[in-house]
mmCIF file of C-alpha atoms in Angstrom:
data_model
loop_
_atom_site.group_PDB
_atom_site.id
_atom_site.type_symbol
_atom_site.label_atom_id
_atom_site.label_comp_id
_atom_site.label_asym_id
_atom_site.label_seq_id
_atom_site.Cartn_x
_atom_site.Cartn_y
_atom_site.Cartn_z
ATOM 1 C CA MET A 1479 0.564 -23.688 -26.352
ATOM 2 C CA VAL A 1480 -0.426 -26.464 -23.808
ATOM 3 C CA ILE A 1481 -3.999 -26.510 -22.628
ATOM 4 C CA GLY A 1482 -5.080 -28.009 -19.432
ATOM 5 C CA GLN A 1483 -1.596 -28.692 -17.791
ATOM 6 C CA ALA A 1484 -0.476 -25.548 -16.070
ATOM 7 C CA GLN A 1485 -0.290 -25.944 -12.345
ATOM 8 C CA TYR A 1486 -1.609 -22.675 -11.595
ATOM 9 C CA GLN A 1487 -5.256 -22.292 -12.445
ATOM 10 C CA GLY A 1488 -6.462 -18.636 -10.959
ATOM 11 C CA PRO A 1489 -9.646 -17.170 -11.522
ATOM 12 C CA ARG A 1490 -8.810 -15.952 -15.171
ATOM 13 C CA ARG A 1491 -8.723 -20.000 -16.569
ATOM 14 C CA THR A 1492 -12.354 -19.926 -16.532
ATOM 15 C CA GLN A 1493 -13.152 -16.870 -18.522
ATOM 16 C CA ARG A 1494 -10.419 -18.045 -21.101
ATOM 17 C CA ILE A 1495 -12.218 -21.651 -21.360
ATOM 18 C CA GLY A 1496 -15.535 -19.821 -21.889
ATOM 19 C CA THR A 1497 -14.013 -17.681 -24.574
ATOM 20 C CA LEU A 1498 -12.507 -20.865 -26.297
ATOM 21 C CA ARG A 1499 -16.371 -22.470 -26.578
ATOM 22 C CA LYS A 1500 -17.621 -19.321 -27.977
ATOM 23 C CA VAL A 1501 -14.734 -19.178 -30.611
ATOM 24 C CA TRP A 1502 -15.400 -23.022 -31.382
ATOM 25 C CA ALA A 1503 -19.417 -22.367 -31.905
ATOM 26 C CA ILE A 1504 -18.573 -19.592 -34.450
ATOM 27 C CA TYR A 1505 -16.078 -21.901 -36.284
ATOM 28 C CA LEU A 1506 -18.974 -24.701 -36.506
ATOM 29 C CA VAL A 1507 -21.300 -21.890 -38.319
ATOM 30 C CA LEU A 1508 -18.269 -21.484 -41.033
ATOM 31 C CA VAL A 1509 -17.271 -24.914 -41.712
ATOM 32 C CA ASN A 1510 -20.598 -27.135 -41.154
ATOM 33 C CA LYS A 1511 -21.010 -27.331 -44.632
ATOM 34 C CA MET A 1512 -17.609 -27.836 -45.503
ATOM 35 C CA PRO A 1513 -17.034 -31.787 -45.685
ATOM 36 C CA VAL A 1514 -13.239 -31.687 -46.227
ATOM 37 C CA THR A 1515 -12.887 -30.299 -42.527
ATOM 38 C CA ARG A 1516 -15.882 -32.197 -40.864
ATOM 39 C CA THR A 1517 -13.200 -34.810 -39.598
ATOM 40 C CA LEU A 1518 -11.061 -32.483 -38.312
ATOM 41 C CA SER A 1519 -13.868 -30.323 -36.611
ATOM 42 C CA ARG A 1520 -14.929 -33.383 -34.236
ATOM 43 C CA VAL A 1521 -11.210 -33.983 -33.590
ATOM 44 C CA ALA A 1522 -10.720 -30.474 -32.567
ATOM 45 C CA LYS A 1523 -14.040 -30.297 -30.856
ATOM 46 C CA GLN A 1524 -12.870 -33.200 -28.482
ATOM 47 C CA ALA A 1525 -9.508 -31.680 -27.652
ATOM 48 C CA ILE A 1526 -11.310 -28.425 -26.621
ATOM 49 C CA LEU A 1527 -13.802 -29.778 -24.524
ATOM 50 C CA SER A 1528 -11.346 -32.026 -22.720
ATOM 51 C CA ALA A 1529 -9.379 -29.306 -21.582
ATOM 52 C CA GLY A 1530 -12.246 -27.523 -19.585
ATOM 53 C CA CYS A 1531 -14.096 -30.611 -18.652
ATOM 54 C CA GLY A 1532 -12.155 -31.519 -15.601
ATOM 55 C CA CYS A 1533 -11.264 -34.870 -17.715
ATOM 56 C CA GLN A 1534 -7.726 -36.114 -18.682
ATOM 57 C CA PRO A 1535 -5.862 -32.803 -20.049
ATOM 58 C CA ILE A 1536 -4.378 -32.995 -23.738
ATOM 59 C CA THR A 1537 -1.789 -31.152 -25.397
ATOM 60 C CA MET A 1538 -2.284 -29.390 -28.457
ATOM 61 C CA ALA A 1539 0.953 -28.575 -30.607
ATOM 62 C CA VAL A 1540 -0.185 -25.271 -31.403
ATOM 63 C CA ARG A 1541 2.220 -22.198 -31.860
ATOM 64 C CA ALA A 1542 0.996 -18.514 -31.705
ATOM 65 C CA ILE A 1543 2.658 -15.774 -32.472
ATOM 66 C CA SER A 1544 2.358 -12.081 -31.726
ATOM 67 C CA PHE A 1545 3.615 -9.137 -33.811
ATOM 68 C CA SER A 1546 2.726 -6.467 -30.932
ATOM 69 C CA PRO A 1547 4.520 -3.218 -31.683
ATOM 70 C CA ARG A 1548 5.009 -3.031 -27.900
ATOM 71 C CA GLN A 1549 7.987 -5.341 -28.257
ATOM 72 C CA VAL A 1550 11.159 -3.881 -27.159
ATOM 73 C CA THR A 1551 13.268 -4.324 -30.435
ATOM 74 C CA SER A 1552 11.718 -4.619 -33.923
ATOM 75 C CA ASP A 1553 14.154 -7.794 -34.350
ATOM 76 C CA ALA A 1554 13.265 -9.554 -31.360
ATOM 77 C CA SER A 1555 13.195 -13.461 -31.707
ATOM 78 C CA PHE A 1556 10.002 -15.321 -30.843
ATOM 79 C CA HIS A 1557 11.108 -18.612 -31.076
ATOM 80 C CA SER A 1558 10.559 -20.975 -27.757
ATOM 81 C CA VAL A 1559 13.671 -21.095 -25.572
ATOM 82 C CA SER A 1560 13.769 -22.590 -22.265
ATOM 83 C CA PHE A 1561 15.286 -20.669 -19.329
ATOM 84 C CA PHE A 1562 17.576 -23.414 -18.783
ATOM 85 C CA GLU A 1563 18.981 -23.164 -22.481
ATOM 86 C CA THR A 1564 20.453 -19.631 -21.552
ATOM 87 C CA ASP A 1565 23.205 -18.697 -19.091
ATOM 88 C CA HIS A 1566 21.133 -15.740 -17.232
ATOM 89 C CA PRO A 1567 17.320 -14.763 -16.136
ATOM 90 C CA LYS A 1568 15.501 -12.441 -18.400
ATOM 91 C CA VAL A 1569 14.479 -9.794 -16.134
ATOM 92 C CA LEU A 1570 11.666 -7.069 -16.362
ATOM 93 C CA ILE A 1571 11.374 -4.246 -13.797
ATOM 94 C CA THR A 1572 8.033 -2.470 -13.438
ATOM 95 C CA GLY A 1573 7.987 0.981 -12.470
ATOM 96 C CA GLY A 1574 11.295 1.094 -13.765
ATOM 97 C CA LEU A 1575 11.631 5.027 -13.985
ATOM 98 C CA GLY A 1576 11.376 5.344 -10.089
ATOM 99 C CA GLN A 1577 13.885 5.890 -7.480
ATOM 100 C CA LEU A 1578 15.573 2.107 -7.666
ATOM 101 C CA GLY A 1579 14.537 0.693 -11.171
ATOM 102 C CA VAL A 1580 17.081 2.519 -13.340
ATOM 103 C CA GLY A 1581 19.911 1.968 -10.713
ATOM 104 C CA LEU A 1582 19.051 -1.874 -10.510
ATOM 105 C CA ALA A 1583 18.718 -2.024 -14.166
ATOM 106 C CA LYS A 1584 22.334 -0.929 -14.442
ATOM 107 C CA MET A 1585 23.831 -3.404 -12.083
ATOM 108 C CA LEU A 1586 21.874 -6.124 -13.422
ATOM 109 C CA ARG A 1587 22.757 -5.466 -16.950
ATOM 110 C CA LYS A 1588 26.483 -5.447 -15.866
ATOM 111 C CA ARG A 1589 25.947 -8.984 -14.475
ATOM 112 C CA PHE A 1590 23.548 -10.761 -16.940
ATOM 113 C CA GLY A 1591 23.928 -8.708 -20.019
ATOM 114 C CA ASN A 1592 22.562 -5.576 -21.676
ATOM 115 C CA ASN A 1593 19.679 -7.246 -23.259
ATOM 116 C CA ASN A 1594 18.512 -9.613 -20.561
ATOM 117 C CA VAL A 1595 17.322 -6.336 -18.313
ATOM 118 C CA ILE A 1596 14.028 -4.840 -19.955
ATOM 119 C CA LEU A 1597 12.963 -1.606 -18.086
ATOM 120 C CA SER A 1598 9.193 -0.728 -17.953
ATOM 121 C CA ASP A 1599 7.013 2.288 -16.843
ATOM 122 C CA ILE A 1600 3.998 4.319 -18.078
ATOM 123 C CA ARG A 1601 6.209 7.416 -18.701
ATOM 124 C CA LYS A 1602 8.445 8.499 -21.368
ATOM 125 C CA PRO A 1603 11.833 7.642 -20.335
ATOM 126 C CA PRO A 1604 14.723 10.331 -20.608
ATOM 127 C CA SER A 1605 17.478 10.038 -23.188
ATOM 128 C CA HIS A 1606 19.901 8.622 -21.259
ATOM 129 C CA VAL A 1607 17.719 5.878 -19.977
ATOM 130 C CA PHE A 1608 16.347 5.126 -23.225
ATOM 131 C CA HIS A 1609 19.889 4.664 -24.851
ATOM 132 C CA SER A 1610 21.277 2.702 -22.062
ATOM 133 C CA GLY A 1611 19.326 -0.733 -22.728
ATOM 134 C CA PRO A 1612 15.869 -2.171 -23.568
ATOM 135 C CA PHE A 1613 13.053 -0.015 -22.383
ATOM 136 C CA ILE A 1614 9.021 -0.822 -22.967
ATOM 137 C CA TYR A 1615 5.787 0.990 -22.341
ATOM 138 C CA SER A 1616 4.044 -1.425 -19.674
ATOM 139 C CA ASP A 1617 0.982 -0.261 -17.345
ATOM 140 C CA ILE A 1618 0.754 -3.150 -14.507
ATOM 141 C CA LEU A 1619 -3.111 -2.448 -14.405
ATOM 142 C CA ASP A 1620 -3.437 -3.874 -17.902
ATOM 143 C CA TYR A 1621 -3.125 -7.341 -17.579
ATOM 144 C CA LYS A 1622 -3.253 -8.360 -21.227
ATOM 145 C CA ASN A 1623 -0.354 -6.060 -22.031
ATOM 146 C CA LEU A 1624 1.829 -7.230 -19.178
ATOM 147 C CA ARG A 1625 1.324 -10.716 -19.842
ATOM 148 C CA GLU A 1626 1.972 -10.253 -23.567
ATOM 149 C CA ILE A 1627 5.503 -8.837 -22.457
ATOM 150 C CA VAL A 1628 6.186 -11.679 -20.297
ATOM 151 C CA VAL A 1629 5.542 -14.078 -22.886
ATOM 152 C CA ASN A 1630 7.182 -12.634 -25.692
ATOM 153 C CA ASN A 1631 10.003 -11.807 -23.983
ATOM 154 C CA ARG A 1632 10.739 -14.971 -22.113
ATOM 155 C CA ILE A 1633 10.800 -13.342 -18.804
ATOM 156 C CA THR A 1634 12.187 -15.265 -15.578
ATOM 157 C CA TRP A 1635 12.512 -12.780 -13.318
ATOM 158 C CA LEU A 1636 9.705 -10.077 -12.301
ATOM 159 C CA VAL A 1637 10.979 -7.134 -10.180
ATOM 160 C CA HIS A 1638 7.755 -4.916 -9.565
ATOM 161 C CA TYR A 1639 8.503 -1.605 -8.048
ATOM 162 C CA SER A 1640 5.302 0.043 -9.624
ATOM 163 C CA ALA A 1641 3.732 1.905 -6.352
ATOM 164 C CA LEU A 1642 2.766 5.053 -5.140
ATOM 165 C CA LEU A 1643 4.658 6.073 -1.958
ATOM 166 C CA SER A 1644 3.731 7.039 1.405
ATOM 167 C CA ALA A 1645 2.657 10.573 1.161
ATOM 168 C CA VAL A 1646 1.593 10.786 -2.154
ATOM 169 C CA GLY A 1647 -0.767 7.754 -1.630
ATOM 170 C CA GLU A 1648 -2.263 9.580 1.234
ATOM 171 C CA ALA A 1649 -3.435 12.426 -1.209
ATOM 172 C CA ASN A 1650 -4.904 9.990 -3.590
ATOM 173 C CA VAL A 1651 -5.841 7.189 -2.127
ATOM 174 C CA ALA A 1652 -8.063 5.599 -4.909
ATOM 175 C CA LEU A 1653 -5.116 5.522 -7.440
ATOM 176 C CA ALA A 1654 -2.835 4.224 -4.711
ATOM 177 C CA ARG A 1655 -5.340 1.278 -3.944
ATOM 178 C CA ASP A 1656 -5.227 0.576 -8.175
ATOM 179 C CA VAL A 1657 -1.678 0.551 -8.339
ATOM 180 C CA ASN A 1658 -0.548 -0.877 -5.224
ATOM 181 C CA ILE A 1659 -3.143 -3.544 -5.026
ATOM 182 C CA THR A 1660 -4.674 -4.467 -8.214
ATOM 183 C CA GLY A 1661 -1.322 -3.856 -10.012
ATOM 184 C CA LEU A 1662 -0.129 -6.427 -7.612
ATOM 185 C CA HIS A 1663 -2.979 -8.893 -8.249
ATOM 186 C CA ASN A 1664 -1.998 -8.849 -11.992
ATOM 187 C CA VAL A 1665 1.706 -9.506 -11.387
ATOM 188 C CA LEU A 1666 0.869 -12.183 -8.880
ATOM 189 C CA ASP A 1667 -1.323 -14.137 -11.487
ATOM 190 C CA ILE A 1668 1.137 -13.655 -14.381
ATOM 191 C CA ALA A 1669 4.122 -14.891 -12.030
ATOM 192 C CA ALA A 1670 2.439 -17.832 -10.972
ATOM 193 C CA GLU A 1671 1.114 -18.951 -14.500
ATOM 194 C CA HIS A 1672 4.359 -18.427 -15.992
ATOM 195 C CA GLY A 1673 6.832 -19.948 -13.302
ATOM 196 C CA LEU A 1674 8.461 -16.320 -12.850
ATOM 197 C CA ARG A 1675 10.586 -15.432 -9.627
ATOM 198 C CA LEU A 1676 8.895 -12.718 -8.339
ATOM 199 C CA PHE A 1677 10.387 -9.476 -6.346
ATOM 200 C CA VAL A 1678 8.131 -7.471 -4.496
ATOM 201 C CA PRO A 1679 9.739 -5.221 -2.503
ATOM 202 C CA SER A 1680 8.230 -3.733 1.014
ATOM 203 C CA THR A 1681 8.918 -1.253 3.594
ATOM 204 C CA ILE A 1682 9.243 0.189 7.051
ATOM 205 C CA GLY A 1683 5.859 1.539 6.209
ATOM 206 C CA ALA A 1684 4.305 -1.911 6.414
ATOM 207 C CA PHE A 1685 4.289 -1.364 10.400
ATOM 208 C CA GLY A 1686 2.540 0.532 12.597
ATOM 209 C CA PRO A 1687 2.151 2.648 15.744
ATOM 210 C CA THR A 1688 1.307 -0.836 17.913
ATOM 211 C CA SER A 1689 4.214 -2.371 16.353
ATOM 212 C CA PRO A 1690 7.655 -2.553 18.605
ATOM 213 C CA ARG A 1691 9.716 0.205 16.950
ATOM 214 C CA ASN A 1692 13.225 -0.381 18.167
ATOM 215 C CA PRO A 1693 14.022 -2.874 17.351
ATOM 216 C CA THR A 1694 11.132 -4.127 14.834
ATOM 217 C CA PRO A 1695 11.690 -7.568 14.327
ATOM 218 C CA ASP A 1696 10.676 -9.557 11.064
ATOM 219 C CA LEU A 1697 7.719 -11.307 12.299
ATOM 220 C CA CYS A 1698 5.438 -8.745 14.822
ATOM 221 C CA ILE A 1699 2.076 -7.016 14.673
ATOM 222 C CA GLN A 1700 1.554 -5.136 11.486
ATOM 223 C CA ARG A 1701 -1.206 -2.543 11.719
ATOM 224 C CA PRO A 1702 0.118 0.431 9.255
ATOM 225 C CA ARG A 1703 -2.110 3.820 9.400
ATOM 226 C CA THR A 1704 -1.146 4.616 5.502
ATOM 227 C CA ILE A 1705 -2.736 2.889 2.271
ATOM 228 C CA TYR A 1706 0.911 2.514 1.169
ATOM 229 C CA GLY A 1707 1.735 0.732 4.284
ATOM 230 C CA VAL A 1708 -1.612 -1.239 4.008
ATOM 231 C CA SER A 1709 -0.735 -2.457 0.422
ATOM 232 C CA LYS A 1710 2.651 -3.547 1.335
ATOM 233 C CA VAL A 1711 1.325 -5.908 4.063
ATOM 234 C CA HIS A 1712 -1.250 -7.103 1.558
ATOM 235 C CA ALA A 1713 1.618 -7.637 -0.664
ATOM 236 C CA GLU A 1714 3.515 -9.678 1.875
ATOM 237 C CA LEU A 1715 0.981 -11.807 2.838
ATOM 238 C CA MET A 1716 -0.396 -12.355 -0.971
ATOM 239 C CA GLY A 1717 3.075 -13.359 -1.874
ATOM 240 C CA GLU A 1718 3.289 -15.980 1.086
ATOM 241 C CA TYR A 1719 0.109 -17.225 0.155
ATOM 242 C CA TYR A 1720 0.906 -17.814 -3.619
ATOM 243 C CA HIS A 1721 4.275 -19.484 -2.541
ATOM 244 C CA HIS A 1722 2.449 -21.987 -0.282
ATOM 245 C CA ARG A 1723 -0.725 -22.352 -2.732
ATOM 246 C CA TYR A 1724 1.031 -22.284 -6.116
ATOM 247 C CA GLY A 1725 4.529 -22.716 -5.374
ATOM 248 C CA LEU A 1726 5.376 -19.165 -6.555
ATOM 249 C CA ASP A 1727 9.084 -18.119 -5.961
ATOM 250 C CA PHE A 1728 7.881 -14.943 -4.073
ATOM 251 C CA ARG A 1729 10.665 -12.783 -2.322
ATOM 252 C CA SER A 1730 10.625 -9.368 -0.614
ATOM 253 C CA LEU A 1731 12.607 -7.181 1.208
ATOM 254 C CA ARG A 1732 11.487 -4.334 3.860
ATOM 255 C CA TYR A 1733 13.593 -1.331 2.340
ATOM 256 C CA PRO A 1734 14.245 1.517 5.072
ATOM 257 C CA GLY A 1735 14.538 4.872 3.637
ATOM 258 C CA ILE A 1736 16.548 4.705 0.639
ATOM 259 C CA ILE A 1737 18.982 7.766 -0.146
ATOM 260 C CA SER A 1738 20.188 8.083 -3.511
ATOM 261 C CA ALA A 1739 22.124 10.889 -5.283
ATOM 262 C CA ASP A 1740 20.740 10.001 -8.768
ATOM 263 C CA SER A 1741 17.144 11.015 -8.139
ATOM 264 C CA GLN A 1742 15.316 13.968 -6.649
ATOM 265 C CA PRO A 1743 12.977 13.395 -3.505
ATOM 266 C CA GLY A 1744 9.576 11.471 -4.711
ATOM 267 C CA GLY A 1745 7.114 12.110 -2.063
ATOM 268 C CA GLY A 1746 7.980 9.616 0.470
ATOM 269 C CA THR A 1747 8.321 10.167 4.185
ATOM 270 C CA THR A 1748 11.975 9.777 4.462
ATOM 271 C CA ASP A 1749 12.958 12.018 1.355
ATOM 272 C CA TYR A 1750 14.131 14.842 3.559
ATOM 273 C CA ALA A 1751 17.420 12.538 3.700
ATOM 274 C CA VAL A 1752 17.688 13.216 0.020
ATOM 275 C CA ALA A 1753 16.666 16.795 -0.187
ATOM 276 C CA ILE A 1754 19.364 18.000 2.500
ATOM 277 C CA PHE A 1755 21.808 17.256 0.046
ATOM 278 C CA HIS A 1756 20.466 18.929 -3.209
ATOM 279 C CA ASP A 1757 19.533 22.073 -0.938
ATOM 280 C CA ALA A 1758 22.660 22.237 0.860
ATOM 281 C CA VAL A 1759 24.875 22.382 -2.269
ATOM 282 C CA LYS A 1760 22.490 24.608 -4.302
ATOM 283 C CA THR A 1761 21.222 27.286 -1.830
ATOM 284 C CA GLY A 1762 22.963 26.299 1.452
ATOM 285 C CA LYS A 1763 19.910 26.512 3.270
ATOM 286 C CA PHE A 1764 17.693 23.516 4.242
ATOM 287 C CA GLU A 1765 14.287 23.432 5.547
ATOM 288 C CA CYS A 1766 13.063 20.059 7.151
ATOM 289 C CA ASN A 1767 9.571 18.694 7.310
ATOM 290 C CA LEU A 1768 10.318 16.065 10.214
ATOM 291 C CA LYS A 1769 11.093 17.157 13.911
ATOM 292 C CA PRO A 1770 14.529 16.803 14.463
ATOM 293 C CA ASP A 1771 14.616 13.944 16.887
ATOM 294 C CA THR A 1772 12.699 11.720 14.527
ATOM 295 C CA ARG A 1773 14.654 8.690 14.169
ATOM 296 C CA LEU A 1774 14.205 6.145 11.249
ATOM 297 C CA PRO A 1775 16.104 3.515 9.432
ATOM 298 C CA MET A 1776 18.105 4.614 6.503
ATOM 299 C CA MET A 1777 20.189 2.891 3.563
ATOM 300 C CA TYR A 1778 22.383 4.128 1.009
ATOM 301 C CA ILE A 1779 21.057 3.000 -2.712
ATOM 302 C CA ASP A 1780 23.992 0.737 -3.526
ATOM 303 C CA ASP A 1781 23.483 -1.268 -0.482
ATOM 304 C CA CYS A 1782 19.797 -1.395 -1.298
ATOM 305 C CA LEU A 1783 20.361 -2.720 -4.711
ATOM 306 C CA ARG A 1784 23.052 -5.060 -3.862
ATOM 307 C CA ALA A 1785 20.711 -6.512 -1.103
ATOM 308 C CA THR A 1786 17.984 -6.837 -3.745
ATOM 309 C CA VAL A 1787 20.365 -9.082 -6.033
ATOM 310 C CA GLU A 1788 21.605 -10.955 -3.394
ATOM 311 C CA MET A 1789 18.157 -11.670 -2.375
ATOM 312 C CA MET A 1790 17.082 -12.782 -5.764
ATOM 313 C CA GLU A 1791 19.898 -14.939 -6.187
ATOM 314 C CA ALA A 1792 20.047 -16.720 -2.721
ATOM 315 C CA PRO A 1793 19.369 -20.441 -2.865
ATOM 316 C CA THR A 1794 15.898 -21.315 -2.137
ATOM 317 C CA ASP A 1795 16.941 -23.423 0.789
ATOM 318 C CA THR A 1796 18.461 -20.682 2.480
ATOM 319 C CA LEU A 1797 15.193 -18.716 2.997
ATOM 320 C CA SER A 1798 13.494 -19.353 6.286
ATOM 321 C CA MET A 1799 11.091 -16.822 5.524
ATOM 322 C CA ARG A 1800 10.009 -14.753 2.187
ATOM 323 C CA THR A 1801 9.842 -11.405 3.727
ATOM 324 C CA TYR A 1802 13.006 -9.985 5.224
ATOM 325 C CA ASN A 1803 14.039 -6.792 7.146
ATOM 326 C CA ILE A 1804 16.980 -5.148 5.869
ATOM 327 C CA ASN A 1805 18.972 -2.302 7.605
ATOM 328 C CA ALA A 1806 22.321 -0.325 7.262
ATOM 329 C CA MET A 1807 22.134 2.899 9.846
ATOM 330 C CA SER A 1808 19.390 4.538 11.974
ATOM 331 C CA PHE A 1809 19.629 8.629 12.188
ATOM 332 C CA THR A 1810 17.526 11.801 13.164
ATOM 333 C CA PRO A 1811 17.377 14.875 10.976
ATOM 334 C CA GLU A 1812 19.391 16.567 13.461
ATOM 335 C CA GLU A 1813 22.332 13.959 13.419
ATOM 336 C CA LEU A 1814 22.137 13.760 9.753
ATOM 337 C CA ALA A 1815 22.329 17.990 9.678
ATOM 338 C CA GLN A 1816 25.375 17.883 12.055
ATOM 339 C CA GLU A 1817 27.190 15.337 10.138
ATOM 340 C CA VAL A 1818 26.560 16.962 6.535
ATOM 341 C CA GLN A 1819 27.845 20.213 8.758
ATOM 342 C CA LYS A 1820 31.104 18.727 9.204
ATOM 343 C CA GLN A 1821 31.472 18.992 5.371
ATOM 344 C CA MET A 1822 29.325 22.319 4.970
ATOM 345 C CA PRO A 1823 29.730 24.530 8.049
ATOM 346 C CA GLU A 1824 27.920 27.530 6.499
ATOM 347 C CA LEU A 1825 24.430 25.084 5.763
ATOM 348 C CA GLU A 1826 21.579 26.648 7.704
ATOM 349 C CA VAL A 1827 18.807 24.223 8.861
ATOM 350 C CA THR A 1828 15.293 25.109 9.703
ATOM 351 C CA TYR A 1829 12.471 23.064 10.777
ATOM 352 C CA ALA A 1830 8.940 23.181 9.360
ATOM 353 C CA ILE A 1831 6.936 20.226 10.495
ATOM 354 C CA ASP A 1832 4.392 18.535 8.081
ATOM 355 C CA GLN A 1833 1.989 17.064 10.232
ATOM 356 C CA VAL A 1834 1.002 14.438 7.862
ATOM 357 C CA ARG A 1835 4.496 13.352 7.572
ATOM 358 C CA GLN A 1836 5.119 13.438 10.759
ATOM 359 C CA ALA A 1837 2.310 11.518 12.034
ATOM 360 C CA ILE A 1838 3.430 8.814 9.531
ATOM 361 C CA ALA A 1839 7.026 8.925 10.661
ATOM 362 C CA ASP A 1840 6.044 8.483 14.314
ATOM 363 C CA SER A 1841 4.127 5.050 13.629
ATOM 364 C CA TRP A 1842 7.392 3.703 11.586
ATOM 365 C CA PRO A 1843 10.033 1.516 13.156
ATOM 366 C CA MET A 1844 12.956 3.417 14.705
ATOM 367 C CA ASN A 1845 15.465 0.751 13.953
ATOM 368 C CA PHE A 1846 14.866 -2.608 12.189
ATOM 369 C CA ASP A 1847 16.259 -5.937 13.237
ATOM 370 C CA ASP A 1848 17.605 -7.314 10.245
ATOM 371 C CA SER A 1849 19.617 -10.576 11.934
ATOM 372 C CA ASN A 1850 17.636 -13.086 9.900
ATOM 373 C CA ALA A 1851 18.870 -11.724 6.538
ATOM 374 C CA ARG A 1852 22.338 -11.643 7.969
ATOM 375 C CA ASN A 1853 22.078 -15.136 9.443
ATOM 376 C CA ASP A 1854 20.044 -16.609 6.232
ATOM 377 C CA TRP A 1855 21.824 -15.361 2.915
ATOM 378 C CA GLY A 1856 24.772 -13.366 4.378
ATOM 379 C CA TRP A 1857 23.528 -9.788 4.159
ATOM 380 C CA LYS A 1858 26.052 -7.006 4.943
ATOM 381 C CA HIS A 1859 25.708 -3.466 4.460
ATOM 382 C CA ASP A 1860 28.753 -1.307 3.316
ATOM 383 C CA TYR A 1861 27.701 2.491 3.823
ATOM 384 C CA ASP A 1862 27.379 4.039 7.632
ATOM 385 C CA LEU A 1863 26.158 7.576 8.220
ATOM 386 C CA PRO A 1864 29.796 9.040 7.486
ATOM 387 C CA GLU A 1865 30.348 7.281 4.478
ATOM 388 C CA LEU A 1866 26.755 8.137 2.878
ATOM 389 C CA VAL A 1867 27.254 11.956 3.651
ATOM 390 C CA GLN A 1868 30.944 11.779 2.033
ATOM 391 C CA THR A 1869 29.590 9.942 -0.998
ATOM 392 C CA MET A 1870 26.321 11.956 -1.788
ATOM 393 C CA LEU A 1871 28.111 15.663 -1.401
ATOM 394 C CA ASN A 1872 30.488 14.020 -3.618
ATOM 395 C CA TYR A 1873 27.963 13.072 -6.389
ATOM 396 C CA ILE A 1874 25.853 16.114 -5.933
ATOM 397 C CA GLY A 1875 28.448 18.539 -5.774
ATOM 398 C CA ALA A 1876 30.186 17.314 -8.968
ATOM 399 C CA ASP A 1877 26.878 17.419 -10.851
ATOM 400 C CA SER A 1878 26.284 21.019 -9.500
ATOM 401 C CA ARG A 1879 29.829 22.187 -10.899
ATOM 402 C CA ILE A 1880 29.054 20.492 -14.180
ATOM 403 C CA ALA A 1881 25.700 22.326 -14.298
ATOM 404 C CA GLN A 1882 27.269 25.624 -13.558
ATOM 405 C CA ALA A 1883 29.992 25.179 -15.910
ATOM 406 C CA ASN A 1884 27.473 24.170 -18.816
#
């Protein structure tokens, strides 16, 4: 444990110094009449006080080991190993049971090894996720628990997926504020203190009705009208501040609407583009909650996950900014339905407009300008609308046939 040498000295450092002094006072009471320890006491007192007084910092060779039941495995190693002694980063993914976490963990485990990627969440994982690799309980609002996980598991990359999405956030603003903002602050402090590479996704929701919509550039006015969007703008700016102030290696991508066959719709405004495939296969009928001409940028999940990995691996000197737009395609509900009907002509589509979701969608970009990502670190998407539709129907149709057979 090194006292007084960390470059990052956030607001929690003062609290820790105060705690040290209280512990020292109690210690003095216990050892005051023990002559064997008086000399050691004087030496230790000078070391502790010098760490908090602004004088020349001193290094104390103390090794603290925590045997927490929250460790990933019962046989986890606690000895100190530098990141430079390993071949791969050690990755922690918060909010890992959401739409993106499981897929990213699968991709990173193939790349870096199964035990080098830890999924975390506050929910109980399904059996196939639990047995696929390391999983740990982690509440991002519990700073001490999150810090313990990072330290004990020697984390070097942190992917922060914990967040309440747009429509869900509007239904519970207080919870969205806690998860999306307070949780972010905990992650930023821990990442800066321990020198992590931190990825925090942003969103098309980080823009508002006064932003240019077609196309929307990386740098422009951002005045979102949802707590989700506000929290993501806050994350972008705080991440850049920590990068410039503390040297934090912060990275972010503004995701468009993400479409995946592996998860059910989760309360986002763009989730109609996932629901249509499930309903088409199960019932042959789909009711859309957005107007047929509502154009939004979209992306298949494989492109999204690959962009995330490429961004995290990009050399620092190639990054001209810390937050980038990425895009693949842009379509309306009507255009998506027509493409699906080419494969399933019997699909019936109706519209029942959700005014909350429609208002959100009307304030978002219609198309993303992602030229900076393509120029700086070589971003290029693989899936356009026809490939997206064919892939989704293949996956969901196969799953439906298996379920029916079972």
